Coordinates of C-alpha atoms and ligand atoms in Angstrom, one line a residue:
M469 CA 0.0 0.0 0.0
S470 CA 1.4 3.4 -0.9
G471 CA 1.8 6.1 1.9
A472 CA -1.3 8.0 0.5
D473 CA -3.4 4.8 0.4
A474 CA -2.4 4.0 4.0
V475 CA -3.6 7.4 5.1
A476 CA -6.8 6.9 3.2
H477 CA -7.5 3.5 4.9
A478 CA -6.4 4.6 8.3
T479 CA -9.0 4.8 11.1
D480 CA -8.8 7.6 13.6
V481 CA -9.3 5.5 16.7
V482 CA -9.2 1.7 17.2
I483 CA -10.5 0.4 20.6
I484 CA -9.3 -3.0 21.6
G485 CA -11.9 -4.6 23.8
G486 CA -15.6 -3.9 23.6
G487 CA -16.3 -4.6 27.3
L488 CA -17.9 -2.1 29.6
V489 CA -15.1 0.5 29.3
G490 CA -14.2 0.1 25.6
A491 CA -17.9 0.2 24.6
S492 CA -18.4 3.3 26.8
L493 CA -15.5 5.1 25.2
A494 CA -16.7 4.3 21.7
L495 CA -20.1 5.9 22.5
A496 CA -18.5 8.9 24.2
L497 CA -16.5 9.6 21.0
E498 CA -19.5 9.0 18.7
P499 CA -20.4 12.7 18.2
L500 CA -16.9 13.7 17.2
E501 CA -17.0 12.7 13.5
L502 CA -14.1 10.4 13.9
S503 CA -13.8 7.0 12.3
I504 CA -13.9 4.4 15.1
D505 CA -13.3 0.7 15.1
V506 CA -14.0 -1.5 18.1
L507 CA -12.3 -5.0 18.1
E508 CA -13.8 -7.4 20.5
S509 CA -12.8 -11.1 20.9
I510 CA -16.2 -12.4 22.1
P511 CA -19.0 -12.6 19.5
F512 CA -21.6 -9.9 19.7
N513 CA -24.2 -10.3 22.5
H514 CA -22.7 -13.7 23.5
D515 CA -23.3 -15.1 27.1
A516 CA -19.6 -15.7 27.5
Q517 CA -18.8 -12.0 27.4
P518 CA -16.9 -11.6 30.7
S519 CA -17.6 -7.9 31.0
F520 CA -21.4 -8.4 31.2
D521 CA -21.9 -11.2 33.6
E522 CA -24.1 -11.9 36.7
R523 CA -22.3 -9.4 39.0
T524 CA -23.9 -6.1 39.9
I525 CA -22.0 -2.8 39.6
A526 CA -22.3 0.1 42.0
L527 CA -22.2 3.2 39.9
T528 CA -21.2 6.5 41.5
W529 CA -23.2 9.7 40.9
S530 CA -20.6 11.0 38.5
S531 CA -20.8 7.7 36.5
R532 CA -24.6 8.3 36.1
R533 CA -23.7 11.7 34.7
V534 CA -21.4 10.1 32.1
F535 CA -24.1 7.8 31.0
E536 CA -26.6 10.7 30.8
A537 CA -24.1 12.6 28.7
I538 CA -23.6 9.7 26.3
G539 CA -27.4 9.2 26.1
I540 CA -28.0 5.7 27.6
W541 CA -28.9 6.5 31.2
S542 CA -32.6 6.1 30.5
E543 CA -32.1 2.5 29.4
I544 CA -30.0 1.8 32.5
A545 CA -32.3 3.6 34.9
T546 CA -35.1 1.1 34.7
D547 CA -32.9 -1.5 36.3
A548 CA -30.9 0.8 38.6
C549 CA -31.6 0.7 42.3
P550 CA -30.6 4.0 44.0
I551 CA -28.5 4.0 47.2
H552 CA -29.7 6.7 49.6
S553 CA -27.5 5.9 52.6
I554 CA -24.7 3.6 53.7
H555 CA -24.3 2.1 57.1
V556 CA -20.7 1.1 58.0
S557 CA -20.0 -1.2 61.0
D558 CA -17.4 -3.5 62.4
Q559 CA -18.5 -7.0 63.6
G560 CA -18.2 -7.5 67.3
H561 CA -17.3 -3.8 68.1
F562 CA -19.4 -0.8 69.0
G563 CA -18.3 1.7 66.3
C564 CA -20.5 2.5 63.3
T565 CA -21.0 5.3 60.8
H566 CA -24.0 6.4 58.8
L567 CA -23.6 8.2 55.5
D568 CA -26.6 9.9 53.9
R569 CA -27.2 11.4 50.5
S570 CA -28.3 14.7 52.2
L571 CA -24.6 15.3 53.0
I572 CA -23.7 15.9 49.3
N573 CA -27.2 17.1 48.1
T574 CA -27.6 14.5 45.3
D575 CA -30.7 12.3 44.6
A576 CA -28.6 9.2 45.4
L577 CA -25.1 8.3 46.6
G578 CA -24.9 5.9 43.7
Y579 CA -26.9 3.1 41.9
V580 CA -26.7 -0.6 41.8
V581 CA -27.0 -2.0 38.3
P582 CA -26.7 -5.5 36.9
S583 CA -23.6 -5.5 34.7
R584 CA -25.7 -7.3 32.0
T585 CA -28.0 -4.2 31.9
L586 CA -25.0 -2.0 31.3
G587 CA -23.7 -4.3 28.6
H588 CA -27.0 -4.5 26.8
A589 CA -27.6 -0.7 26.9
L590 CA -24.1 -0.1 25.5
L591 CA -24.4 -2.8 22.8
N592 CA -27.9 -1.7 21.6
R593 CA -26.6 1.7 21.0
L594 CA -23.4 0.5 19.3
Q595 CA -25.4 -1.7 17.0
D596 CA -27.3 1.4 15.6
S597 CA -24.2 3.6 15.4
I598 CA -23.0 4.7 11.9
P599 CA -19.5 6.1 12.8
I600 CA -18.7 3.2 15.1
R601 CA -17.8 -0.2 13.5
Y602 CA -18.0 -3.0 16.2
H603 CA -16.1 -6.1 14.9
A604 CA -16.7 -9.3 16.9
P605 CA -15.2 -11.8 17.2
A606 CA -11.9 -10.1 16.5
V607 CA -9.0 -11.2 18.7
V608 CA -6.2 -8.6 18.5
A609 CA -2.8 -10.4 18.4
S610 CA -0.3 -7.6 18.1
L611 CA 0.2 -3.9 18.1
Q612 CA 3.0 -1.8 16.6
S613 CA 3.4 1.9 16.6
D614 CA 5.4 3.8 13.9
R615 CA 5.8 7.5 13.3
E616 CA 2.3 8.0 11.9
F617 CA 0.2 5.1 12.8
V618 CA -0.3 2.1 15.0
N619 CA -0.7 -1.2 13.2
V620 CA -3.3 -3.5 14.8
Q621 CA -3.2 -7.1 13.8
V622 CA -6.1 -9.4 14.4
D623 CA -5.8 -13.2 14.7
N624 CA -7.4 -14.1 11.3
A625 CA -6.3 -10.8 9.6
S626 CA -9.9 -10.0 8.6
H627 CA -10.0 -6.9 10.7
D628 CA -6.4 -5.7 10.6
R629 CA -6.3 -1.9 11.1
K630 CA -4.1 1.1 10.8
A631 CA -5.0 3.9 13.2
R632 CA -3.8 7.2 14.6
L633 CA -4.6 6.1 18.1
A634 CA -5.2 2.6 19.7
V635 CA -6.9 2.4 23.0
L636 CA -6.2 -0.8 24.9
A637 CA -9.4 -1.7 26.9
D638 CA -8.8 -5.4 27.0
G639 CA -9.2 -5.7 30.7
G640 CA -5.6 -6.7 31.1
R641 CA -6.5 -10.2 29.9
S642 CA -4.3 -10.4 26.9
A643 CA -0.5 -10.0 26.7
L644 CA -0.9 -7.0 24.5
G645 CA 0.1 -4.5 27.1
Q646 CA 3.3 -6.4 28.0
Q647 CA 4.1 -6.9 24.3
I648 CA 4.4 -3.1 23.8
G649 CA 6.1 -2.4 27.1
I650 CA 3.2 -1.3 29.2
C651 CA 4.2 -3.1 32.4
R652 CA 1.9 -3.7 35.3
L653 CA 2.8 -3.9 39.0
E654 CA 0.6 -6.7 40.2
K655 CA -0.5 -7.8 43.7
S656 CA -2.9 -10.5 44.3
Y657 CA -4.9 -10.7 47.6
P658 CA -5.1 -14.0 49.5
E659 CA -8.9 -13.5 49.7
V660 CA -11.6 -13.9 47.0
V661 CA -14.9 -12.2 46.7
L662 CA -18.1 -14.3 47.0
V663 CA -21.0 -12.7 45.1
A664 CA -24.7 -13.6 45.3
M665 CA -28.2 -12.1 45.4
V666 CA -29.9 -12.5 48.8
A667 CA -33.5 -11.8 49.8
T668 CA -34.6 -10.5 53.2
D669 CA -38.0 -10.2 54.9
Q670 CA -37.6 -6.4 55.2
D671 CA -37.6 -3.4 52.8
H672 CA -34.1 -2.1 52.4
Q673 CA -35.2 1.5 52.2
H674 CA -32.3 2.0 49.7
R675 CA -29.7 1.6 52.4
A676 CA -26.4 -0.1 51.6
Y677 CA -24.3 -1.8 54.3
E678 CA -20.6 -2.3 54.6
R679 CA -19.6 -4.5 57.5
F680 CA -16.1 -5.6 58.4
T681 CA -16.3 -9.2 59.6
Q682 CA -13.7 -11.4 61.1
H683 CA -13.0 -12.9 57.6
G684 CA -13.1 -9.7 55.6
P685 CA -15.4 -6.9 54.4
L686 CA -19.0 -7.8 53.6
A687 CA -21.1 -5.4 51.4
L688 CA -24.9 -5.6 50.9
L689 CA -26.1 -3.3 48.2
P690 CA -29.9 -2.7 47.6
A691 CA -30.7 -4.3 44.3
G692 CA -34.5 -4.6 44.1
P693 CA -37.5 -5.0 46.4
Q694 CA -36.3 -6.8 49.5
R695 CA -33.2 -7.9 47.6
F696 CA -29.5 -7.2 48.2
A697 CA -26.4 -7.8 46.1
L698 CA -23.9 -9.5 48.4
A699 CA -20.1 -9.1 47.9
W700 CA -18.2 -10.9 50.7
T701 CA -14.5 -10.9 50.8
L702 CA -13.4 -14.3 52.3
P703 CA -10.2 -16.4 52.5
K704 CA -10.1 -18.7 49.5
T705 CA -10.9 -22.0 51.4
T706 CA -13.8 -20.4 53.4
A707 CA -15.3 -18.9 50.2
K708 CA -15.1 -22.3 48.4
A709 CA -16.8 -24.0 51.4
Y710 CA -19.4 -21.2 51.7
A711 CA -20.2 -21.4 48.0
E712 CA -21.0 -25.1 48.3
L713 CA -23.1 -24.9 51.4
P714 CA -26.8 -25.7 51.2
N715 CA -28.8 -22.5 51.0
E716 CA -30.2 -22.7 54.6
E717 CA -26.7 -23.2 56.1
F718 CA -25.2 -20.4 54.0
L719 CA -27.9 -18.0 55.0
S720 CA -27.4 -18.8 58.7
R721 CA -23.6 -18.2 58.4
L722 CA -24.4 -14.9 56.7
Q723 CA -26.9 -13.9 59.3
M724 CA -24.4 -14.7 62.1
S725 CA -21.7 -12.5 60.5
F726 CA -24.0 -9.7 59.5
G727 CA -26.6 -9.6 62.3
E728 CA -30.3 -8.7 61.8
R729 CA -29.9 -5.0 60.9
A730 CA -31.2 -5.7 57.3
G731 CA -33.8 -8.2 58.5
V732 CA -33.8 -12.0 58.2
F733 CA -32.1 -13.4 55.2
C734 CA -34.6 -15.8 53.6
N735 CA -33.2 -16.8 50.2
V736 CA -30.0 -16.8 48.2
G737 CA -29.4 -17.1 44.4
E738 CA -26.4 -18.5 42.6
R739 CA -23.1 -18.0 44.3
N740 CA -19.9 -17.1 42.3
T741 CA -16.4 -16.3 43.5
Y742 CA -13.9 -13.9 41.9
A743 CA -10.2 -13.7 42.5
V744 CA -9.2 -10.2 43.3
G745 CA -6.0 -8.2 42.9
L746 CA -4.5 -4.8 42.5
T747 CA -2.6 -3.7 39.4
E748 CA -1.0 -0.4 38.7
L749 CA 0.7 0.9 35.6
Y750 CA 3.5 3.4 36.0
Q751 CA 2.9 4.7 32.5
P752 CA -0.3 3.7 30.6
V753 CA 1.1 5.0 27.3
S754 CA 3.4 3.4 24.8
G755 CA 3.9 4.8 21.3
R756 CA 0.4 5.5 19.9
V757 CA -1.3 3.2 22.4
V758 CA -3.0 4.2 25.7
A759 CA -4.5 1.7 28.2
I760 CA -7.7 2.5 30.1
G761 CA -10.1 0.6 32.4
N762 CA -8.9 -2.6 33.9
A763 CA -6.2 -2.7 31.3
A764 CA -4.6 0.2 33.2
H765 CA -5.6 -0.5 36.8
I766 CA -7.4 -3.1 38.8
V767 CA -8.7 -2.3 42.3
H768 CA -10.3 -4.6 44.9
P769 CA -14.1 -4.4 44.6
V770 CA -14.4 -3.5 48.4
A771 CA -15.3 0.1 47.6
G772 CA -17.0 -0.5 44.2
Q773 CA -14.7 1.8 42.4
G774 CA -13.1 -0.3 39.5
F775 CA -15.6 0.4 36.7
N776 CA -16.2 3.9 38.0
L777 CA -12.5 4.6 37.7
G778 CA -12.6 3.2 34.1
L779 CA -15.5 5.4 33.2
R780 CA -13.6 8.4 34.5
D781 CA -10.7 7.4 32.2
V782 CA -13.3 7.4 29.4
A783 CA -14.5 10.9 30.3
E784 CA -10.9 12.3 30.6
L785 CA -9.6 10.6 27.4
A786 CA -12.6 11.8 25.4
E787 CA -12.0 15.3 26.6
N788 CA -8.3 15.2 25.6
I789 CA -9.3 13.8 22.2
V790 CA -11.9 16.5 21.5
N791 CA -9.3 19.2 22.5
A792 CA -6.8 17.6 20.2
T793 CA -9.2 17.6 17.3
E794 CA -10.1 21.2 17.9
H795 CA -6.4 22.2 17.9
H796 CA -5.7 20.0 14.8
Q797 CA -3.3 17.9 16.9
D798 CA -2.4 14.3 16.1
L799 CA -4.6 12.1 18.3
G800 CA -1.9 9.5 19.0
S801 CA 0.9 12.0 19.6
M802 CA 2.9 11.8 22.8
A803 CA 1.9 15.3 23.7
V804 CA -1.8 14.4 23.7
L805 CA -1.4 11.0 25.4
S806 CA 1.0 12.1 28.1
R807 CA -1.3 15.0 29.0
Y808 CA -4.0 12.5 29.6
A809 CA -1.7 10.0 31.5
D810 CA -0.3 12.7 33.8
H811 CA -3.7 13.8 34.8
R812 CA -5.1 10.3 35.4
R813 CA -2.1 9.1 37.5
V814 CA -3.0 11.1 40.6
Q815 CA -6.6 10.1 40.8
T816 CA -6.0 6.4 40.0
R817 CA -3.3 6.2 42.7
R818 CA -5.6 7.9 45.2
V819 CA -8.4 5.4 44.6
Q820 CA -6.0 2.4 44.7
H821 CA -4.5 3.6 48.0
F822 CA -7.9 4.2 49.5
T823 CA -9.2 0.7 48.6
D824 CA -6.0 -1.1 49.6
G825 CA -5.9 0.9 52.9
L826 CA -9.5 0.0 53.7
L827 CA -8.6 -3.7 53.3
R828 CA -5.5 -3.4 55.5
I829 CA -7.3 -1.6 58.3
F830 CA -10.4 -3.7 58.3
S831 CA -9.0 -7.1 57.6
N832 CA -6.6 -7.0 60.5
D833 CA -7.3 -8.3 63.9
Y834 CA -4.2 -7.0 65.7
P835 CA -5.0 -6.4 69.4
G836 CA -5.7 -2.7 69.8
L837 CA -6.3 -2.0 66.1
N838 CA -9.9 -3.2 66.3
L839 CA -10.5 -0.8 69.2
L840 CA -8.9 2.1 67.3
R841 CA -11.0 1.1 64.2
S842 CA -14.2 1.1 66.1
A843 CA -13.4 4.4 67.8
G844 CA -12.5 5.8 64.4
L845 CA -15.9 4.8 62.9
Q846 CA -17.7 6.3 65.9
T847 CA -15.7 9.6 65.7
L848 CA -16.3 9.8 61.9
D849 CA -20.0 9.5 62.6
M850 CA -19.8 12.8 64.6
M851 CA -17.9 14.7 61.9
P852 CA -20.3 15.7 59.0
G853 CA -17.5 17.7 57.3
V854 CA -15.2 14.7 57.1
K855 CA -18.1 12.5 56.0
R856 CA -19.0 15.0 53.2
H857 CA -15.4 15.0 52.0
L858 CA -15.3 11.2 52.0
L859 CA -18.6 10.9 50.1
R860 CA -17.7 13.5 47.5
R861 CA -14.6 11.6 46.8
T862 CA -16.3 8.2 46.6
A863 CA -19.1 9.7 44.5
G864 CA -16.5 10.9 42.0
L865 CA -17.3 14.6 42.7
R866 CA -13.9 15.8 44.0
G867 CA -11.6 18.0 41.9
P868 CA -12.1 19.4 38.5
L869 CA -14.6 17.2 36.6
P870 CA -14.4 16.5 32.9
R871 CA -17.5 17.6 30.9
L872 CA -19.0 14.1 30.6
A873 CA -18.7 13.6 34.4
R874 CA -20.8 16.7 34.7
G875 CA -23.5 15.3 32.4
L876 CA -22.5 17.8 29.6
P877 CA -21.9 16.9 25.9
L878 CA -18.2 16.8 24.9
R879 CA -18.6 19.8 22.7
P880 CA -20.4 22.8 24.1
N881 CA -23.5 23.5 21.8
Ligands
FAD1117 C1 -16.8 -9.2 42.1 C2 -16.6 -7.9 41.4 C3 -17.5 -6.9 41.8 C4 -17.3 -5.6 41.2 N1 -18.1 -4.6 41.6 C5 -17.8 -3.3 41.1 C6 -18.6 -2.2 41.5 O1 -19.6 -2.4 42.3 N2 -18.4 -1.0 41.0 C7 -17.3 -0.8 40.1 O2 -17.1 0.3 39.7 N3 -16.6 -1.8 39.7 C8 -16.8 -3.1 40.2 N4 -16.0 -4.1 39.7 C9 -15.0 -3.9 38.7 C10 -15.5 -3.9 37.3 O3 -16.2 -5.1 37.1 C11 -14.4 -3.8 36.3 O4 -13.6 -2.6 36.6 C12 -14.9 -3.6 34.8 O5 -15.7 -4.7 34.4 C13 -13.7 -3.4 33.9 O6 -14.2 -3.3 32.6 P1 -13.2 -3.3 31.3 O7 -14.0 -3.0 30.1 O8 -12.0 -2.4 31.6 O9 -12.5 -4.8 31.3 P2 -13.3 -6.1 31.0 O10 -14.6 -6.1 31.6 O11 -12.3 -7.2 31.4 O12 -13.5 -6.1 29.4 C14 -12.4 -6.4 28.5 C15 -12.9 -6.7 27.1 O13 -11.8 -6.9 26.3 C16 -12.0 -8.1 25.5 N5 -10.7 -8.6 25.1 C17 -9.7 -9.1 25.8 N6 -8.6 -9.4 25.1 C18 -8.9 -9.0 23.8 C19 -8.1 -9.1 22.6 N7 -6.9 -9.6 22.5 N8 -8.7 -8.6 21.5 C20 -10.0 -8.1 21.5 N9 -10.7 -8.1 22.6 C21 -10.2 -8.5 23.8 C22 -12.7 -9.0 26.4 O14 -13.5 -10.0 25.7 C23 -13.7 -8.0 27.1 O15 -14.9 -7.9 26.4 C24 -16.2 -5.4 40.3 C25 -15.4 -6.5 39.9 C26 -15.6 -7.7 40.5 C27 -14.7 -8.8 40.1

């Protein structure tokens, strides 16, 4: 192909991975009149899609805003259960804290949404999009940046692409990041997370619970009438044993660890366990490739921040791309990508340290530490200013927000 032909056939942006984060970025960029290809290894709308499985996702207030701005919140809202307050407690100790939406003046602190609902809303819109071409199955095998383009090679060559910019949103599953020198610092936790739907005999009144148990943190998120999504961090062997217990016995263990604050647990759905880890990239950029979402950072689900962090990557990267197009800059240039990366590094680290710190403090039974912890929760409960600060941070409302996270279109009308 001649140089001129190559330019003619080049795409502006190739997104590798059409999971929750990759698909969200494609829709965020849709209004920009760019040519966009999404390459996804799992066939369209297939049950094996790992990004849209049985788990529920707690969305922050600012993530709701992003979905509003990209025009799919109305589809998600029908299945979204609002969280009005959060009760935090420590098993066997007196301290507890109550966090309420009135502290930050929002309709909700966040929303609990089945990840399948998010996936379907995203894919339905992508299916109808003209500027976005979603290719699936298309397994990307290699990436190579040169002065002008990044060459993206697909396993069977049918969807090979040349692009100005490649966005790696493969969830860190493939070896692509490593192949191009995007190295991850990885830490795996000895615990796993057991996830299930549980029913109680009481209305939840949109209250979520975070309880620190002798095994690890246990979260109950309101997910429907008298229904909670349970995420319980447990040592591997305990989780395996709990996952296999008869329903009655599992419910009684849960009741013992959680108490009766949310009523009597009367039913449990399918139980799944997930390995959890923490990964961090020093530099999410290599050549014309930038990593976002789980490809760039994985955090423990204890604070429900992983996808929210990925959606903030989407909002920030989209804003950098729109600025670059307005100033006729090359989308994949180091100047554009490093501006994005420098900006994201601080927030990503902050969230990672916060979730890792929570686990260290609340999964430790050193004598004295549990008393301090309990006193800390009690003191926090009497400090509305500190609670407001904490909630604004976890709701994604701290610091300068990109346009999408404020619910605004990428380009002012
Ligand atoms: C138990 C649990 C509970 C969680 N709860 C929450 C929560 O409450 N709130 C929250 O914000 N986050 C939560 N998370 C985190 C959240 O699920 C992830 O952050 C999110 O799914 C990451 O999305 P992603 O698109 O970056 O990656 P993925 O979901 O991994 O998607 C990557 C996509 O890339 C595709 N792909 C991979 N390799 C290739 C290749 N070579 N070529 C083409 N395509 C490829 C895959 O098929 C997939 O579709 C939770 C996680 C777990 C495990």
